[in-house]
Short mmCIF file of C-alpha atoms in Angstrom, two decimals:
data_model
loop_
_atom_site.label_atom_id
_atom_site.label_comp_id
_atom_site.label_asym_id
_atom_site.label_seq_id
_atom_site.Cartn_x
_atom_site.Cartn_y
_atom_site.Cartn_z
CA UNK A 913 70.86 -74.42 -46.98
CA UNK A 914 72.09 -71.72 -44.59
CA UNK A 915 75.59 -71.99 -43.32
CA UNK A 916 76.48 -72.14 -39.75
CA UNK A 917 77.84 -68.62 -38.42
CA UNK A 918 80.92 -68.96 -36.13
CA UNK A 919 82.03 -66.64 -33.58
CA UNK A 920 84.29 -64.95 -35.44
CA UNK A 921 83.85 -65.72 -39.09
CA UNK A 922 81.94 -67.74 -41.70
CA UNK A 923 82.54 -69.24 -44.99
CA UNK A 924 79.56 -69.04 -46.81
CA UNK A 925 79.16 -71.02 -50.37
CA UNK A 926 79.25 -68.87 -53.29
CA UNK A 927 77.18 -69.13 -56.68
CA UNK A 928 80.07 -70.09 -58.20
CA UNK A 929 82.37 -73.02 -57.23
CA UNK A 930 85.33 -71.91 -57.86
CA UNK A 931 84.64 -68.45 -55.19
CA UNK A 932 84.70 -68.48 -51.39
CA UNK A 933 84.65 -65.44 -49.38
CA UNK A 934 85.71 -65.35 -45.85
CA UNK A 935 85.45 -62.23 -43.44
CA UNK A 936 85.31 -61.29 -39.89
CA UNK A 937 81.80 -59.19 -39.78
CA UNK A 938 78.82 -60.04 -40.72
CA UNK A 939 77.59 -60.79 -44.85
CA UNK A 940 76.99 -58.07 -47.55
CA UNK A 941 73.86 -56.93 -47.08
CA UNK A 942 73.04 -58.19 -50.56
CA UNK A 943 73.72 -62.07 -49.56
CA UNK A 944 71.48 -61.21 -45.83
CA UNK A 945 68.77 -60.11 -47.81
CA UNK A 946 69.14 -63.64 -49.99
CA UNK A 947 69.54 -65.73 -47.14
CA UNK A 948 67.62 -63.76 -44.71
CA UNK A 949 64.82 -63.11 -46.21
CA UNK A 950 62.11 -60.44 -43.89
CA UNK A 951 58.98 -61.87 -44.22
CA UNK A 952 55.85 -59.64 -44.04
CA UNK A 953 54.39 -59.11 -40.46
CA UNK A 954 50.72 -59.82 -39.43
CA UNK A 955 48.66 -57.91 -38.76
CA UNK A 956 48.59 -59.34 -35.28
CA UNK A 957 51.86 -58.28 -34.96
CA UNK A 958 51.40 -54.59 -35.89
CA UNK A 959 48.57 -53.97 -33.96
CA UNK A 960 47.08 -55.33 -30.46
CA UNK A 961 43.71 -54.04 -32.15
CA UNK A 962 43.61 -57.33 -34.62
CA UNK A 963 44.04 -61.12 -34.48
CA UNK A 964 44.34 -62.72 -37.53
CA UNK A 965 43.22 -59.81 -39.67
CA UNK A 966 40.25 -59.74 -37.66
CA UNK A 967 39.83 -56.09 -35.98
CA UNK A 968 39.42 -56.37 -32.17
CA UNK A 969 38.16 -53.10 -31.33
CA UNK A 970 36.03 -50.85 -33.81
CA UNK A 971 34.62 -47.10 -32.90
CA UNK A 972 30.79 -47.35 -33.07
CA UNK A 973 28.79 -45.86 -35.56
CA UNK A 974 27.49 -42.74 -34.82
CA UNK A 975 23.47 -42.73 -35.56
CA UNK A 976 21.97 -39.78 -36.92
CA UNK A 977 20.52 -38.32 -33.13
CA UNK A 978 24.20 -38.40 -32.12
CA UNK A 979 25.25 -36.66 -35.03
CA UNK A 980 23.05 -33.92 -34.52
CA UNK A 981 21.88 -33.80 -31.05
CA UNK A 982 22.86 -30.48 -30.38
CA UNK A 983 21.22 -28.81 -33.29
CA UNK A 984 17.92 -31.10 -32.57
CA UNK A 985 17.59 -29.89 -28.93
CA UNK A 986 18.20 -26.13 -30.09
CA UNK A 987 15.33 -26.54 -32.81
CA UNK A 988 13.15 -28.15 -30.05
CA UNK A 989 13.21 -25.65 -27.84
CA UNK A 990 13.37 -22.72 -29.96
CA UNK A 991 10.06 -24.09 -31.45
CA UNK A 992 8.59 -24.39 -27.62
CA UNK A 993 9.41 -20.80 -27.19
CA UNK A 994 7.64 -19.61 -30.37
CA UNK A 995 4.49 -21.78 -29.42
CA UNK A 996 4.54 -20.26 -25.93
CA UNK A 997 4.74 -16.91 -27.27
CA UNK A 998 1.94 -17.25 -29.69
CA UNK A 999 -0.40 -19.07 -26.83
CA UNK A 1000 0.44 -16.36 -23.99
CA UNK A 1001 -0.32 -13.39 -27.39
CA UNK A 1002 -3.90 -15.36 -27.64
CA UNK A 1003 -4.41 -15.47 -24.13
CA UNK A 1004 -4.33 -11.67 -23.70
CA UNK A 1005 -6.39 -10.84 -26.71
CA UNK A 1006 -8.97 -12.80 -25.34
CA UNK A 1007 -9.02 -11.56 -21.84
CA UNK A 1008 -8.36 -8.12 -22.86
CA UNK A 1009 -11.28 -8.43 -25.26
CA UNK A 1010 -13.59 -10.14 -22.36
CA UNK A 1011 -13.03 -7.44 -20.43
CA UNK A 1012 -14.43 -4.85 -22.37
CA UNK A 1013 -18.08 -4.00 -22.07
CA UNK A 1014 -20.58 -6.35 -22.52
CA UNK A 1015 -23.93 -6.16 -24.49
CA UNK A 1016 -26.01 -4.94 -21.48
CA UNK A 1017 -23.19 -2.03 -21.23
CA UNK A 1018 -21.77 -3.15 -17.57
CA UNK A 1019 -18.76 -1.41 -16.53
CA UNK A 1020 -15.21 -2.80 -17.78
CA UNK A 1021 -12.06 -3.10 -15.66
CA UNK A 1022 -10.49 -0.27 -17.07
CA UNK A 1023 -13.48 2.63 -16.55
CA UNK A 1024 -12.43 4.91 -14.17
CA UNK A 1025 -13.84 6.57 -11.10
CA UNK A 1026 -14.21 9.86 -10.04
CA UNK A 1027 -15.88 13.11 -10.60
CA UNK A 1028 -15.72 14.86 -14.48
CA UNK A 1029 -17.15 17.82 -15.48
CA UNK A 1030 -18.18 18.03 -19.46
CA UNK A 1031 -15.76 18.32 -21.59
CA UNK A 1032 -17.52 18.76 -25.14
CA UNK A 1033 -20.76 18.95 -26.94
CA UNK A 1034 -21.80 16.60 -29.49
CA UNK A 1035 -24.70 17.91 -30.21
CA UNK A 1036 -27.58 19.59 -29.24
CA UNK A 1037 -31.09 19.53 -30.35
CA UNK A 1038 -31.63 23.64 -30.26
CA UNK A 1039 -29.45 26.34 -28.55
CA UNK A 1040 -30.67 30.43 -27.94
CA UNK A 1041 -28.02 31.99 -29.86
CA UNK A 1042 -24.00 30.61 -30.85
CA UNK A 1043 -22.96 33.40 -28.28
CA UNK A 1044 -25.87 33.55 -25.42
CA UNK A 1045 -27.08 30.88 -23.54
CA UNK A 1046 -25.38 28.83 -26.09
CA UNK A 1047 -25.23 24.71 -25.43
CA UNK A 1048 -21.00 24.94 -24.95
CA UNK A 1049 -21.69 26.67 -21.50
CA UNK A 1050 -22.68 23.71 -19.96
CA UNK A 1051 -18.75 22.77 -20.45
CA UNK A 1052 -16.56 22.62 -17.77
CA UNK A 1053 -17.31 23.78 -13.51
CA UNK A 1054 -20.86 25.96 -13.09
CA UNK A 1055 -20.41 29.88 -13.90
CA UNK A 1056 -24.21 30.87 -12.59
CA UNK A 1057 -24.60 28.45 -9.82
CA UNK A 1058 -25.39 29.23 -6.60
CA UNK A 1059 -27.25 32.18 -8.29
CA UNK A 1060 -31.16 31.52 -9.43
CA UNK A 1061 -30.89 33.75 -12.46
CA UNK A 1062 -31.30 34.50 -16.33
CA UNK A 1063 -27.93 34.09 -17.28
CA UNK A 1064 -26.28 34.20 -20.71
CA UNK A 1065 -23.12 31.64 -19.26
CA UNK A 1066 -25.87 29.32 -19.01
CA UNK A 1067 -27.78 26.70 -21.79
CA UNK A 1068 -31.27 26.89 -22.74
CA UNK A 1069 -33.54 26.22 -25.73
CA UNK A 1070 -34.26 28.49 -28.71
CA UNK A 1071 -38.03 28.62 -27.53
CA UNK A 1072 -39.47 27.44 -23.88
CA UNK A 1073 -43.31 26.99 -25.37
CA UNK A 1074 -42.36 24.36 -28.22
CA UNK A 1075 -39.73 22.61 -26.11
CA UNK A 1076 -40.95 18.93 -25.58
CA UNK A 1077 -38.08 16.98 -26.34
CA UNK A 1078 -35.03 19.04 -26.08
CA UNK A 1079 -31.26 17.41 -25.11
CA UNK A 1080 -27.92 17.75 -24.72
CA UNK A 1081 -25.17 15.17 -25.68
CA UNK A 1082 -22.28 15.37 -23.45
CA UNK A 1083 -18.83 13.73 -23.39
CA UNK A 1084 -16.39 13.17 -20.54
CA UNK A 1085 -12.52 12.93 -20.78
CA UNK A 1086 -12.73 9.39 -20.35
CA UNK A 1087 -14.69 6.05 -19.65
CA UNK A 1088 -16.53 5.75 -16.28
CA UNK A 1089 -18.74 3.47 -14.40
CA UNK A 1090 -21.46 5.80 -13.77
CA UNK A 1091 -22.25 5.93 -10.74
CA UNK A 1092 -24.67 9.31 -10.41
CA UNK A 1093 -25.29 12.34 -12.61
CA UNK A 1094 -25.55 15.93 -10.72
CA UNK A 1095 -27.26 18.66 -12.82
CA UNK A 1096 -26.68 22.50 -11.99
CA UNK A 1097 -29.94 23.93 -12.78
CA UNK A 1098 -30.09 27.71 -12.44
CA UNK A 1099 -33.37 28.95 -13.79
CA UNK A 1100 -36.64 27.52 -13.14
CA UNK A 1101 -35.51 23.51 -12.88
CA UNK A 1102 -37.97 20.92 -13.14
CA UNK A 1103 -37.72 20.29 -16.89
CA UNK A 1104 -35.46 17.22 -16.75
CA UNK A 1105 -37.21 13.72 -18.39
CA UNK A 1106 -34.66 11.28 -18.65
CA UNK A 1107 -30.84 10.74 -18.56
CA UNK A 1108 -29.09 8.06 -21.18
CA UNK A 1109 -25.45 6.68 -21.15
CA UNK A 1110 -24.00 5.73 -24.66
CA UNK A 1111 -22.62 1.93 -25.03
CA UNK A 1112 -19.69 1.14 -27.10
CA UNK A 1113 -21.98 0.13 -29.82
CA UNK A 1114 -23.80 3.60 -29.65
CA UNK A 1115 -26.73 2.31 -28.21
CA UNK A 1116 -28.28 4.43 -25.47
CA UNK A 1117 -29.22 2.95 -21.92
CA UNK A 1118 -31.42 4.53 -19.64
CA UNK A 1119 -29.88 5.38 -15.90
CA UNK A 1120 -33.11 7.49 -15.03
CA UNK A 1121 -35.95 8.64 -16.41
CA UNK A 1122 -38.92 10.88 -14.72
CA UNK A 1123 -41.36 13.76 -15.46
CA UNK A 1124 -41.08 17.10 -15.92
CA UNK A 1125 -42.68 19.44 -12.72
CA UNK A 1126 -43.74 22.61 -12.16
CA UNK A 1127 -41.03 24.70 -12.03
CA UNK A 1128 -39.02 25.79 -9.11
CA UNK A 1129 -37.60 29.50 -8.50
CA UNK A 1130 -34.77 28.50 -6.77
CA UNK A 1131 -31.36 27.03 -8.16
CA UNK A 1132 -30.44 23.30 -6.87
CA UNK A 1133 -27.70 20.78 -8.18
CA UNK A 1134 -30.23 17.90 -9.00
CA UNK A 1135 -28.85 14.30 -8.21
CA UNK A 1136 -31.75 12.12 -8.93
CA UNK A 1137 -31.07 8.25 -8.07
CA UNK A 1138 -30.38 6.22 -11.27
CA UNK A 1139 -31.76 2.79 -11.82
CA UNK A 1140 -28.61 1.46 -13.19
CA UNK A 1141 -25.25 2.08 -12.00
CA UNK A 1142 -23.43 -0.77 -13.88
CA UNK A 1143 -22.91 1.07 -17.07
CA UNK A 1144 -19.74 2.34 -18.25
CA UNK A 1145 -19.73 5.09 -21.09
CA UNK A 1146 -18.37 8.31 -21.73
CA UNK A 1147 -21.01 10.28 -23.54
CA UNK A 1148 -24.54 10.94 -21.30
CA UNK A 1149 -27.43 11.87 -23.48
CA UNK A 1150 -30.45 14.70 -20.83
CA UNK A 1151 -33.46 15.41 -21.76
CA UNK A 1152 -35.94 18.13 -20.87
CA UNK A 1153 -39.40 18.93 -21.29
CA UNK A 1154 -39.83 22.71 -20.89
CA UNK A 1155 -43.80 22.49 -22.04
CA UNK A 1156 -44.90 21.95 -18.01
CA UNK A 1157 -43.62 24.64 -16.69
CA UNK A 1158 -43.22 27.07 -19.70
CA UNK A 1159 -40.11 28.62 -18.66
CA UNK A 1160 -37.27 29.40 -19.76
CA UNK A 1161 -35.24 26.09 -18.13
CA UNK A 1162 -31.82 26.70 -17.84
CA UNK A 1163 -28.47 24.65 -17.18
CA UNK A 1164 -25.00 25.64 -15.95
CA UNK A 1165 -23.26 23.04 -15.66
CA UNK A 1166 -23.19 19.00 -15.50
CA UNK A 1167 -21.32 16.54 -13.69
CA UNK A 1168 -20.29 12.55 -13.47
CA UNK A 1169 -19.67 10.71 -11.13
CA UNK A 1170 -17.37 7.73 -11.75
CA UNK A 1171 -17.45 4.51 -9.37
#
């Protein structure tokens, strides 16, 4: 039993019968802590959070898309990027490969216009000499023209009796819609058959294509009217037939004219 405290002093029953202790303040510590025993808390005391060991309030759970919601968004649109890029890189192979010739050889967006003289010779059925009258004088603005006249700066054929199916191929700086063809013909013109533009698949197509006539003793830049003008190319293939008038045909110069 626990023994009354007084006001200013209690006698408290020792273990043994024979001892009493009496003081002013308060027990040892050692007889409090018999007496007085502190009894554990609960939990309900500690914390608001609990009621009989029962938590309250409890931080969610965090699922996995709040764990990493960041990180999934970045992937997610880093992904969309990559897909856009690789559609847009399709896209503009395809239109920059449907824009390209066709199989008929119509022009492409790109050809230019314009005017171009030759700029090379790829080849030649026959020339008069490697020097004279040589098929590289065709290159570039006329050297004879206006004159009518047997000129070495001009091309002709090795031999004007023979001379049934003699060309030129001739190349341009670049690819043109071709729109006409102007020939500088400076000795005895008339000889022309038939002028060809080179696809991208080195097919030729025919823009014109006539007879030979009697020769003519004056010099003329020949434009003849050309059944197709839809064709974009930058190599033209003449042809002449110098058997009709059996002379010596001769060409200064040639040039395109680009759409």
């Amino acid at each position: 039993m626990i023994p009354s405290v007084g006001a200013q002093a209690f006698t408290m029953e020792a273990k043994s019968p024979s001892f009493q202790y009496s003081s002013p303040i308060s027990p040892p510590q050692q007889y409090s802590q018999q007496y007085y025993p502190v009894s554990p808390q609960p939990q309900s005391a500690i914390s608001p959070y609990y009621q009989s060991g029962i938590p309250l309030f409890e931080l969610p759970k965090q699922t996995f898309w709040q764990r990493n919601k960041m990180a999934i968004i970045i992937s997610i649109v880093v992904v969309g990027l990559l897909l856009v890029a690789g559609i847009t890189a399709v896209i503009v192979v395809v239109i920059s490969n449907g824009s390209g010739s066709n199989s008929s050889g119509s022009s492409s967006s790109s050809a230019g216009s314009g005017e171009y003289w030759i700029s090379s010779v790829e080849s030649y059925s026959s020339q008069y000499s490697s020097s004279s009258w040589s098929a590289k004088k065709v290159i570039g603005a006329p050297n004879v023209y206006p004159k009518f006249a047997d000129n070495i700066e001009a091309w002709t054929a090795y031999s004007r009796y023979t001379s049934t199916t003699q060309f030129l191929v001739l190349k341009i700086e670049k690819v043109v819609r071709i729109s006409q063809v102007h020939l500088y013909e400076t000795y005895y013109p008339g000889a022309l058959i038939s002028i060809e533009a080179r696809d991208p698949n080195g097919s030729y197509i025919t823009l014109w294509q006539g007879s030979a006539t009697s020769a003519l003793s004056v010099s003329r830049i020949y434009k003849p009217t050309l059944s197709r003008t839809d064709v974009s190319a930058d190599t033209i293939r003449v042809k002449f037939d110098f058997s009709v008038s059996n002379q010596w045909y001769e060409l200064d110069a040639v040039k395109v004219v680009g759409a």
